Each structure stands twice: as structure tokens, then as C-alpha cells.
mmCIF file of C-alpha atoms in Angstrom:
data_model
loop_
_atom_site.group_PDB
_atom_site.id
_atom_site.type_symbol
_atom_site.label_atom_id
_atom_site.label_comp_id
_atom_site.label_asym_id
_atom_site.label_seq_id
_atom_site.Cartn_x
_atom_site.Cartn_y
_atom_site.Cartn_z
ATOM 1 C CA UNK J 69 0.000 0.000 0.000
ATOM 2 C CA UNK J 70 1.591 3.276 -1.048
ATOM 3 C CA UNK J 71 1.721 5.672 1.915
ATOM 4 C CA UNK J 72 0.051 9.012 1.832
ATOM 5 C CA UNK J 73 2.466 11.648 0.582
ATOM 6 C CA UNK J 74 2.296 14.822 2.627
ATOM 7 C CA UNK J 75 2.678 17.861 0.403
ATOM 8 C CA UNK J 76 4.777 20.918 1.073
ATOM 9 C CA UNK J 77 1.569 22.691 1.978
ATOM 10 C CA UNK J 78 1.246 20.608 5.135
ATOM 11 C CA UNK J 79 1.413 23.750 7.208
ATOM 12 C CA UNK J 80 -1.874 24.817 5.637
ATOM 13 C CA UNK J 81 -3.470 21.604 6.898
ATOM 14 C CA UNK J 82 -2.888 22.447 10.531
ATOM 15 C CA UNK J 83 -3.421 25.481 12.659
ATOM 16 C CA UNK J 84 -1.675 26.934 15.665
ATOM 17 C CA UNK J 85 -3.680 24.844 18.131
ATOM 18 C CA UNK J 86 -2.318 21.654 16.669
ATOM 19 C CA UNK J 87 -5.399 20.569 14.734
ATOM 20 C CA UNK J 88 -4.876 18.489 11.624
ATOM 21 C CA UNK J 89 -7.120 17.839 8.645
ATOM 22 C CA UNK J 90 -7.135 14.759 6.470
ATOM 23 C CA UNK J 91 -5.986 14.636 2.871
ATOM 24 C CA UNK J 92 -7.156 12.690 -0.147
ATOM 25 C CA UNK J 93 -6.221 9.023 0.176
ATOM 26 C CA UNK J 94 -4.354 7.141 -2.521
ATOM 27 C CA UNK J 95 -6.666 5.708 -5.164
ATOM 28 C CA UNK J 96 -5.421 2.185 -4.426
ATOM 29 C CA UNK J 97 -7.153 2.277 -1.032
ATOM 30 C CA UNK J 98 -10.497 3.087 -2.632
ATOM 31 C CA UNK J 99 -10.116 0.443 -5.355
ATOM 32 C CA UNK J 100 -8.959 -2.337 -3.037
ATOM 33 C CA UNK J 101 -11.616 -1.497 -0.463
ATOM 34 C CA UNK J 102 -14.373 -1.780 -3.065
ATOM 35 C CA UNK J 103 -12.953 -5.013 -4.517
ATOM 36 C CA UNK J 104 -12.572 -6.724 -1.150
ATOM 37 C CA UNK J 105 -16.018 -5.794 0.152
ATOM 38 C CA UNK J 106 -17.679 -6.620 -3.185
ATOM 39 C CA UNK J 107 -16.022 -10.045 -3.310
ATOM 40 C CA UNK J 108 -17.007 -10.629 0.304
ATOM 41 C CA UNK J 109 -20.573 -9.629 -0.518
ATOM 42 C CA UNK J 110 -20.748 -12.155 -3.385
ATOM 43 C CA UNK J 111 -19.300 -14.978 -1.285
ATOM 44 C CA UNK J 112 -21.534 -14.307 1.693
ATOM 45 C CA UNK J 113 -24.651 -13.807 -0.438
ATOM 46 C CA UNK J 114 -23.971 -17.237 -1.923
ATOM 47 C CA UNK J 115 -23.379 -18.606 1.591
ATOM 48 C CA UNK J 116 -26.697 -17.203 2.827
ATOM 49 C CA UNK J 117 -28.454 -18.714 -0.195
ATOM 50 C CA UNK J 118 -26.948 -22.128 0.596
ATOM 51 C CA UNK J 119 -27.990 -21.937 4.235
ATOM 52 C CA UNK J 120 -31.534 -20.797 3.420
ATOM 53 C CA UNK J 121 -32.267 -22.854 0.310
ATOM 54 C CA UNK J 122 -30.014 -25.917 0.453
ATOM 55 C CA UNK J 123 -29.817 -26.697 4.160
ATOM 56 C CA UNK J 124 -33.403 -27.278 5.344
ATOM 57 C CA UNK J 125 -32.319 -28.974 8.582
ATOM 58 C CA UNK J 126 -30.064 -26.650 10.533
ATOM 59 C CA UNK J 127 -27.807 -27.800 13.342
ATOM 60 C CA UNK J 128 -26.515 -25.461 16.048
ATOM 61 C CA UNK J 129 -23.292 -25.059 14.052
ATOM 62 C CA UNK J 130 -25.204 -24.134 10.896
ATOM 63 C CA UNK J 131 -27.105 -21.451 12.815
ATOM 64 C CA UNK J 132 -23.869 -19.833 13.998
ATOM 65 C CA UNK J 133 -22.382 -19.950 10.498
ATOM 66 C CA UNK J 134 -25.493 -18.326 9.021
ATOM 67 C CA UNK J 135 -25.314 -15.401 11.440
ATOM 68 C CA UNK J 136 -21.586 -14.985 10.777
ATOM 69 C CA UNK J 137 -22.320 -14.745 7.036
ATOM 70 C CA UNK J 138 -25.068 -12.213 7.768
ATOM 71 C CA UNK J 139 -22.718 -10.038 9.823
ATOM 72 C CA UNK J 140 -20.176 -10.172 6.985
ATOM 73 C CA UNK J 141 -22.696 -9.037 4.373
ATOM 74 C CA UNK J 142 -24.236 -6.047 6.163
ATOM 75 C CA UNK J 143 -21.268 -3.705 5.620
ATOM 76 C CA UNK J 144 -21.617 -3.807 1.822
ATOM 77 C CA UNK J 145 -24.196 -0.937 1.504
ATOM 78 C CA UNK J 146 -21.755 1.588 2.988
ATOM 79 C CA UNK J 147 -18.851 0.662 0.703
ATOM 80 C CA UNK J 148 -19.874 2.961 -2.211
ATOM 81 C CA UNK J 149 -20.325 5.873 0.193
ATOM 82 C CA UNK J 150 -16.905 5.226 1.710
ATOM 83 C CA UNK J 151 -15.357 5.157 -1.757
ATOM 84 C CA UNK J 152 -16.906 8.534 -2.621
ATOM 85 C CA UNK J 153 -15.803 9.899 0.770
ATOM 86 C CA UNK J 154 -12.167 8.963 0.118
ATOM 87 C CA UNK J 155 -12.262 10.193 -3.480
ATOM 88 C CA UNK J 156 -13.551 13.621 -2.425
ATOM 89 C CA UNK J 157 -10.751 14.159 0.062
ATOM 90 C CA UNK J 158 -12.523 12.987 3.230
ATOM 91 C CA UNK J 159 -15.578 15.165 2.622
ATOM 92 C CA UNK J 160 -18.812 13.467 3.724
ATOM 93 C CA UNK J 161 -21.612 14.689 1.474
ATOM 94 C CA UNK J 162 -24.325 12.191 2.413
ATOM 95 C CA UNK J 163 -25.701 13.918 5.489
ATOM 96 C CA UNK J 164 -26.086 13.133 9.178
ATOM 97 C CA UNK J 165 -28.385 10.095 8.900
ATOM 98 C CA UNK J 166 -26.236 8.124 6.458
ATOM 99 C CA UNK J 167 -23.166 8.875 8.573
ATOM 100 C CA UNK J 168 -24.955 7.226 11.494
ATOM 101 C CA UNK J 169 -25.886 4.294 9.259
ATOM 102 C CA UNK J 170 -22.264 3.933 8.171
ATOM 103 C CA UNK J 171 -20.982 3.833 11.755
ATOM 104 C CA UNK J 172 -23.728 1.436 12.882
ATOM 105 C CA UNK J 173 -23.198 -1.043 10.020
ATOM 106 C CA UNK J 174 -19.401 -1.010 10.263
ATOM 107 C CA UNK J 175 -19.577 -1.523 14.030
ATOM 108 C CA UNK J 176 -22.026 -4.427 13.688
ATOM 109 C CA UNK J 177 -19.959 -5.910 10.857
ATOM 110 C CA UNK J 178 -16.525 -5.881 12.476
ATOM 111 C CA UNK J 179 -17.540 -6.841 15.992
ATOM 112 C CA UNK J 180 -20.391 -9.111 14.984
ATOM 113 C CA UNK J 181 -17.788 -11.107 13.067
ATOM 114 C CA UNK J 182 -15.485 -11.428 16.095
ATOM 115 C CA UNK J 183 -18.358 -12.465 18.385
ATOM 116 C CA UNK J 184 -19.734 -15.120 16.019
ATOM 117 C CA UNK J 185 -16.227 -16.422 15.285
ATOM 118 C CA UNK J 186 -15.762 -16.810 19.026
ATOM 119 C CA UNK J 187 -19.088 -18.638 19.387
ATOM 120 C CA UNK J 188 -18.094 -20.963 16.535
ATOM 121 C CA UNK J 189 -14.836 -21.661 18.413
ATOM 122 C CA UNK J 190 -16.771 -22.490 21.581
ATOM 123 C CA UNK J 191 -19.177 -24.664 19.618
ATOM 124 C CA UNK J 192 -16.355 -26.599 17.967
ATOM 125 C CA UNK J 193 -14.779 -27.121 21.383
ATOM 126 C CA UNK J 194 -17.993 -28.550 22.855
ATOM 127 C CA UNK J 195 -18.620 -30.814 19.842
ATOM 128 C CA UNK J 196 -15.155 -32.385 19.705
ATOM 129 C CA UNK J 197 -13.585 -31.989 23.169
ATOM 130 C CA UNK J 198 -16.743 -32.384 25.258
ATOM 131 C CA UNK J 199 -18.479 -34.797 22.897
ATOM 132 C CA UNK J 200 -19.726 -37.054 25.717
ATOM 133 C CA UNK J 201 -21.217 -34.257 27.820
ATOM 134 C CA UNK J 202 -24.420 -32.345 27.347
ATOM 135 C CA UNK J 203 -24.072 -28.676 26.490
ATOM 136 C CA UNK J 204 -26.474 -25.915 25.585
ATOM 137 C CA UNK J 205 -24.171 -25.010 22.687
ATOM 138 C CA UNK J 206 -25.253 -28.261 21.007
ATOM 139 C CA UNK J 207 -28.943 -27.300 21.197
ATOM 140 C CA UNK J 208 -30.208 -25.385 18.195
ATOM 141 C CA UNK J 209 -32.968 -23.662 20.151
ATOM 142 C CA UNK J 210 -30.488 -22.236 22.680
ATOM 143 C CA UNK J 211 -28.096 -21.129 19.928
ATOM 144 C CA UNK J 212 -30.925 -19.305 18.111
ATOM 145 C CA UNK J 213 -31.735 -17.381 21.293
ATOM 146 C CA UNK J 214 -28.032 -16.693 21.808
ATOM 147 C CA UNK J 215 -27.728 -15.254 18.293
ATOM 148 C CA UNK J 216 -30.781 -13.070 18.861
ATOM 149 C CA UNK J 217 -29.143 -11.761 22.025
ATOM 150 C CA UNK J 218 -25.912 -11.022 20.137
ATOM 151 C CA UNK J 219 -27.778 -9.033 17.478
ATOM 152 C CA UNK J 220 -29.625 -7.078 20.184
ATOM 153 C CA UNK J 221 -26.286 -6.227 21.789
ATOM 154 C CA UNK J 222 -24.782 -5.246 18.418
ATOM 155 C CA UNK J 223 -27.770 -3.046 17.630
ATOM 156 C CA UNK J 224 -27.536 -1.287 20.997
ATOM 157 C CA UNK J 225 -23.786 -0.812 20.609
ATOM 158 C CA UNK J 226 -24.153 0.488 17.042
ATOM 159 C CA UNK J 227 -26.822 3.024 18.057
ATOM 160 C CA UNK J 228 -24.773 4.287 20.993
ATOM 161 C CA UNK J 229 -21.623 4.729 18.916
ATOM 162 C CA UNK J 230 -23.509 6.283 16.013
ATOM 163 C CA UNK J 231 -25.051 8.998 18.178
ATOM 164 C CA UNK J 232 -21.829 9.575 20.122
ATOM 165 C CA UNK J 233 -19.885 10.174 16.890
ATOM 166 C CA UNK J 234 -21.888 12.573 14.693
ATOM 167 C CA UNK J 235 -20.408 14.191 11.567
ATOM 168 C CA UNK J 236 -18.792 17.572 12.027
ATOM 169 C CA UNK J 237 -17.314 20.395 9.954
ATOM 170 C CA UNK J 238 -13.529 20.528 9.968
ATOM 171 C CA UNK J 239 -11.790 23.079 7.754
ATOM 172 C CA UNK J 240 -14.708 23.332 5.347
ATOM 173 C CA UNK J 241 -15.123 19.567 4.939
ATOM 174 C CA UNK J 242 -17.746 17.433 6.610
ATOM 175 C CA UNK J 243 -15.991 14.624 8.498
ATOM 176 C CA UNK J 244 -17.634 11.294 9.349
ATOM 177 C CA UNK J 245 -15.882 8.724 11.549
ATOM 178 C CA UNK J 246 -12.610 10.589 11.239
ATOM 179 C CA UNK J 247 -9.760 10.999 13.693
ATOM 180 C CA UNK J 248 -9.577 14.679 12.713
ATOM 181 C CA UNK J 249 -12.847 15.567 14.470
ATOM 182 C CA UNK J 250 -11.365 17.662 17.286
ATOM 183 C CA UNK J 251 -14.501 17.741 19.435
ATOM 184 C CA UNK J 252 -14.715 13.911 19.414
ATOM 185 C CA UNK J 253 -11.125 13.132 20.438
ATOM 186 C CA UNK J 254 -12.069 11.991 23.946
ATOM 187 C CA UNK J 255 -15.038 9.970 22.664
ATOM 188 C CA UNK J 256 -12.866 8.161 20.120
ATOM 189 C CA UNK J 257 -10.270 7.463 22.801
ATOM 190 C CA UNK J 258 -12.757 5.862 25.213
ATOM 191 C CA UNK J 259 -14.687 3.938 22.550
ATOM 192 C CA UNK J 260 -11.480 2.563 21.042
ATOM 193 C CA UNK J 261 -10.340 0.949 24.286
ATOM 194 C CA UNK J 262 -13.800 -0.487 24.954
ATOM 195 C CA UNK J 263 -13.758 -2.080 21.487
ATOM 196 C CA UNK J 264 -10.133 -3.153 21.779
ATOM 197 C CA UNK J 265 -10.663 -4.990 25.068
ATOM 198 C CA UNK J 266 -14.187 -6.387 24.706
ATOM 199 C CA UNK J 267 -14.456 -6.526 20.918
ATOM 200 C CA UNK J 268 -11.030 -7.973 20.141
ATOM 201 C CA UNK J 269 -8.824 -9.093 23.045
ATOM 202 C CA UNK J 270 -11.527 -10.993 24.945
ATOM 203 C CA UNK J 271 -12.884 -12.844 21.856
ATOM 204 C CA UNK J 272 -9.301 -13.635 20.781
ATOM 205 C CA UNK J 273 -8.460 -15.006 24.231
ATOM 206 C CA UNK J 274 -11.579 -17.190 24.371
ATOM 207 C CA UNK J 275 -10.996 -18.502 20.836
ATOM 208 C CA UNK J 276 -7.322 -19.224 21.566
ATOM 209 C CA UNK J 277 -8.221 -21.201 24.706
ATOM 210 C CA UNK J 278 -10.891 -23.208 22.879
ATOM 211 C CA UNK J 279 -8.635 -24.021 19.946
ATOM 212 C CA UNK J 280 -5.650 -24.873 22.150
ATOM 213 C CA UNK J 281 -7.829 -27.413 23.994
ATOM 214 C CA UNK J 282 -9.146 -28.645 20.669
ATOM 215 C CA UNK J 283 -5.613 -29.032 19.285
ATOM 216 C CA UNK J 284 -4.612 -31.003 22.379
ATOM 217 C CA UNK J 285 -7.580 -33.329 21.908
ATOM 218 C CA UNK J 286 -6.773 -33.828 18.225
ATOM 219 C CA UNK J 287 -3.299 -35.141 19.066
ATOM 220 C CA UNK J 288 -4.960 -37.994 20.994
ATOM 221 C CA UNK J 289 -7.605 -38.687 18.353
ATOM 222 C CA UNK J 290 -7.469 -42.078 16.674
ATOM 223 C CA UNK J 291 -6.899 -41.413 12.983
ATOM 224 C CA UNK J 292 -6.599 -45.054 11.931
ATOM 225 C CA UNK J 293 -10.110 -44.787 10.486
ATOM 226 C CA UNK J 294 -11.100 -42.536 7.594
ATOM 227 C CA UNK J 295 -13.809 -40.859 9.677
ATOM 228 C CA UNK J 296 -11.437 -40.070 12.527
ATOM 229 C CA UNK J 297 -8.910 -38.601 10.116
ATOM 230 C CA UNK J 298 -11.658 -36.512 8.516
ATOM 231 C CA UNK J 299 -12.649 -34.947 11.854
ATOM 232 C CA UNK J 300 -9.023 -34.174 12.679
ATOM 233 C CA UNK J 301 -8.207 -32.561 9.332
ATOM 234 C CA UNK J 302 -11.415 -30.500 9.326
ATOM 235 C CA UNK J 303 -10.840 -29.263 12.866
ATOM 236 C CA UNK J 304 -7.213 -28.376 12.125
ATOM 237 C CA UNK J 305 -8.292 -26.335 9.125
ATOM 238 C CA UNK J 306 -10.920 -24.513 11.163
ATOM 239 C CA UNK J 307 -8.307 -23.671 13.801
ATOM 240 C CA UNK J 308 -5.957 -22.322 11.136
ATOM 241 C CA UNK J 309 -8.562 -20.195 9.371
ATOM 242 C CA UNK J 310 -10.016 -18.738 12.580
ATOM 243 C CA UNK J 311 -6.625 -17.738 13.993
ATOM 244 C CA UNK J 312 -5.608 -16.368 10.578
ATOM 245 C CA UNK J 313 -8.721 -14.169 10.544
ATOM 246 C CA UNK J 314 -7.975 -12.790 14.006
ATOM 247 C CA UNK J 315 -4.295 -12.225 13.254
ATOM 248 C CA UNK J 316 -4.482 -10.909 9.690
ATOM 249 C CA UNK J 317 -7.828 -9.128 9.646
ATOM 250 C CA UNK J 318 -8.610 -7.795 13.110
ATOM 251 C CA UNK J 319 -5.244 -7.373 14.861
ATOM 252 C CA UNK J 320 -3.878 -4.621 12.524
ATOM 253 C CA UNK J 321 -7.177 -2.703 12.624
ATOM 254 C CA UNK J 322 -7.289 -2.579 16.412
ATOM 255 C CA UNK J 323 -3.581 -1.864 16.909
ATOM 256 C CA UNK J 324 -3.389 0.950 14.340
ATOM 257 C CA UNK J 325 -6.601 2.558 15.590
ATOM 258 C CA UNK J 326 -5.277 2.465 19.162
ATOM 259 C CA UNK J 327 -2.045 4.173 18.088
ATOM 260 C CA UNK J 328 -4.098 6.767 16.196
ATOM 261 C CA UNK J 329 -6.348 7.755 19.106
ATOM 262 C CA UNK J 330 -3.398 7.943 21.511
ATOM 263 C CA UNK J 331 -1.470 10.203 19.117
ATOM 264 C CA UNK J 332 -4.519 12.388 18.498
ATOM 265 C CA UNK J 333 -5.196 12.806 22.226
ATOM 266 C CA UNK J 334 -1.658 13.355 23.508
ATOM 267 C CA UNK J 335 0.296 14.541 20.430
ATOM 268 C CA UNK J 336 -2.224 16.430 18.252
ATOM 269 C CA UNK J 337 0.462 18.716 16.815
ATOM 270 C CA UNK J 338 2.186 15.758 15.089
ATOM 271 C CA UNK J 339 0.196 16.291 11.891
ATOM 272 C CA UNK J 340 2.724 14.553 9.652
ATOM 273 C CA UNK J 341 2.543 11.357 11.736
ATOM 274 C CA UNK J 342 -1.237 11.521 12.115
ATOM 275 C CA UNK J 343 -1.749 11.698 8.358
ATOM 276 C CA UNK J 344 0.361 8.591 7.832
ATOM 277 C CA UNK J 345 -1.400 6.771 10.663
ATOM 278 C CA UNK J 346 -4.736 7.698 9.084
ATOM 279 C CA UNK J 347 -3.679 6.115 5.803
ATOM 280 C CA UNK J 348 -2.475 3.012 7.636
ATOM 281 C CA UNK J 349 -5.818 2.828 9.440
ATOM 282 C CA UNK J 350 -7.778 2.866 6.190
ATOM 283 C CA UNK J 351 -5.438 0.209 4.826
ATOM 284 C CA UNK J 352 -6.324 -1.997 7.803
ATOM 285 C CA UNK J 353 -9.987 -1.653 6.793
ATOM 286 C CA UNK J 354 -9.030 -3.566 3.664
ATOM 287 C CA UNK J 355 -7.390 -6.300 5.743
ATOM 288 C CA UNK J 356 -10.443 -6.418 8.006
ATOM 289 C CA UNK J 357 -12.662 -6.728 4.927
ATOM 290 C CA UNK J 358 -10.711 -9.825 3.860
ATOM 291 C CA UNK J 359 -12.382 -11.484 6.848
ATOM 292 C CA UNK J 360 -15.641 -11.646 4.879
ATOM 293 C CA UNK J 361 -13.788 -13.489 2.090
ATOM 294 C CA UNK J 362 -12.149 -16.008 4.457
ATOM 295 C CA UNK J 363 -15.205 -16.871 6.558
ATOM 296 C CA UNK J 364 -16.789 -19.015 3.788
ATOM 297 C CA UNK J 365 -13.808 -21.358 4.249
ATOM 298 C CA UNK J 366 -15.125 -22.063 7.746
ATOM 299 C CA UNK J 367 -18.489 -22.999 6.264
ATOM 300 C CA UNK J 368 -16.781 -25.385 3.854
ATOM 301 C CA UNK J 369 -14.893 -27.075 6.690
ATOM 302 C CA UNK J 370 -17.924 -27.173 8.980
ATOM 303 C CA UNK J 371 -20.672 -28.407 6.663
ATOM 304 C CA UNK J 372 -20.675 -31.211 4.118
ATOM 305 C CA UNK J 373 -23.792 -29.724 2.515
ATOM 306 C CA UNK J 374 -22.075 -26.392 2.116
ATOM 307 C CA UNK J 375 -19.075 -28.031 0.452
ATOM 308 C CA UNK J 376 -21.368 -29.854 -1.952
ATOM 309 C CA UNK J 377 -23.199 -26.625 -2.812
ATOM 310 C CA UNK J 378 -19.958 -24.706 -3.274
ATOM 311 C CA UNK J 379 -18.678 -27.297 -5.751
ATOM 312 C CA UNK J 380 -21.946 -27.540 -7.611
ATOM 313 C CA UNK J 381 -24.916 -25.159 -7.409
ATOM 314 C CA UNK J 382 -27.227 -28.043 -8.119
ATOM 315 C CA UNK J 383 -27.089 -30.284 -5.056
ATOM 316 C CA UNK J 384 -28.552 -33.732 -5.354
ATOM 317 C CA UNK J 385 -27.443 -35.226 -2.124
ATOM 318 C CA UNK J 386 -29.216 -34.279 1.084
ATOM 319 C CA UNK J 387 -27.790 -35.629 4.341
ATOM 320 C CA UNK J 388 -27.619 -35.031 8.029
ATOM 321 C CA UNK J 389 -25.671 -32.095 9.500
ATOM 322 C CA UNK J 390 -22.061 -32.868 10.329
ATOM 323 C CA UNK J 391 -22.143 -31.310 13.790
ATOM 324 C CA UNK J 392 -23.917 -34.376 15.128
ATOM 325 C CA UNK J 393 -21.741 -36.807 13.159
ATOM 326 C CA UNK J 394 -18.574 -35.181 14.507
ATOM 327 C CA UNK J 395 -19.709 -35.880 18.050
ATOM 328 C CA UNK J 396 -20.529 -39.482 17.169
ATOM 329 C CA UNK J 397 -17.221 -40.005 15.374
ATOM 330 C CA UNK J 398 -15.252 -38.601 18.294
ATOM 331 C CA UNK J 399 -17.208 -40.705 20.762
ATOM 332 C CA UNK J 400 -16.217 -43.863 18.893
ATOM 333 C CA UNK J 401 -12.497 -43.119 19.139
#
């Protein structure tokens, strides 16, 4: 990603109080952002179609995967507005309401993905590691209620953040969700650390614990049979993809944003650094968007029906969900 080049007129972008205004981002950020989110939209639209039309009998795992695909797809409507925003030099021309919509959808997208990935990790742990014990995570009715609770929490969070971060005029431009909004510096600082701890670190910790226990169990799994080997390989792939998503997609976004809010709060006169951090932050949006392209791999590893549908749109074979079969296979080892 080519860094933002600060022109010799940088002094005109800041005033004596240390304020700093954004500059037009490199065109590659706009192009890559649109490509990534559009590809993610296509993949997750197909995934939702498979879940709704080709999987009539949902297991608890299928329910979690469906809601993960839904959280991945909801950010697509704001992508064209974001592209126009970057192209026009960080000038939001769509008004107050659509700025709130943008913040709400992006918040629900990014942190809905981390929550549902974490629930999928917990579910995989209960299915394979605790296969001989009863668990609410294996009950589809409980998982449906759990997903409804997650969406209620995401909606509440999105509304709070949207109204706490309204658009504002900065140097003649209307800014929306921008680090350069001077009057929102403290709000961005507090919200960032809430999201960093509860929206990233905690889900990452829970997922890491679940997958470390799962990996330990897999080393003791009897792979002399084809079915046992299948469970082990599928679980290993799910571990790899989930940790890759957290490390590649969500870690850079949260780290760069944290650096940005700290610099803005304590070193606001460092305009040159802030402009480069801003560009890096938008670049991490692209990495975070790759999450929506990688999540369908989890569906392929977690559902035989989904794999069949992905290989051929016309599915002839209808079978039982693999969540139950995984428990039975593990129990026989």
C-alpha cells in the first residue's frame, strides 16, 4: 500500500492549536476497499443462499455460520459511500443520517464477526472436546436465542456509537468517523479501548483457549479410520482459518486505531505522523474486509452440505448435519 504523501503545503493543513485535517487518500485504497467488500458480498450472499435454500435442517453449528455470514454481508451498503468519501478528500456529502448508518453497520460488521467467530470456536470445542457431555451449545434452540441476544447487543452498541460520533465540519469539509474531528477526540479514545478490550482481546483469548484445547484433543484422536482422520483434518483447518482471521484481519485494525487515538489525544500537533497513521488505518480496513472473504472457508470445513453446494450449485445429495456426526465419530475413538 503506497503511503500518503504529505505535500509541502502541510502547514496549511494544521493550525496553531495543533489541529490536523485529512488529505485525499491514494486511489489504491479506494479500489482495493471496493474489490474486497464486493467479493465478500458475493461470497456471503452465496453462503446465505446455501444456508436458506439448500440446508433445510439446521444444526446449532449451521445457525452460527449463518449469522456470521449475515454479519459479513451487512457492511456492503456503505462501501460505495466510503469510496466517494475517500475520493472527495474525506468530505462526507451524504448527510447526518447516512453517517450514522455507516458507523452502525461497520460496528455491527466488524464486531459481529469477532463475536460469532468466538461462538463458533466455543461450539467446535464442545462438539469435539466435550463430545460425551451435554451442552447448551449443542442445542439449536439455545443457539438461536443466543444469536438473537448477540444481534440485540450489536444493535444497541451500534446506536450508541452512532449517536456519540456525529459528523462535524472541519476546515470546510464534513468529516464522518474521522480521527480529525477535534470535538470527538475523547469519545474516540474511550470507545477505542472499549472495542479493543471487549471486541477484540476478549474474543481472541476465548478462541485461543478453545482451539488450544481442541488441538490437544486432536493429538490424541485415533486417525486409523477414515472418519477419525476426517474430523481431525477439518478441525485443524478450522483452527488455522479462525486464527488467521484474528491475526491478519482484526489485529492490525485494532492496533493501528489504538495508536491513532493515543497520538490524536496526547500529540495532536504531530500532523505529519497523524496523516500517515490515518492512511495506515484505512489500509487496515481492507485487511479487516478480507475477513468476509475467508469466513466461507469455515463454512466449507464445517458443513458437508455447504461443500457440496460450493462445488456444484445443483445439489442432489441431502444428508444429516455434520455437527452431530462429529460428536458421534469422536465418541467412537
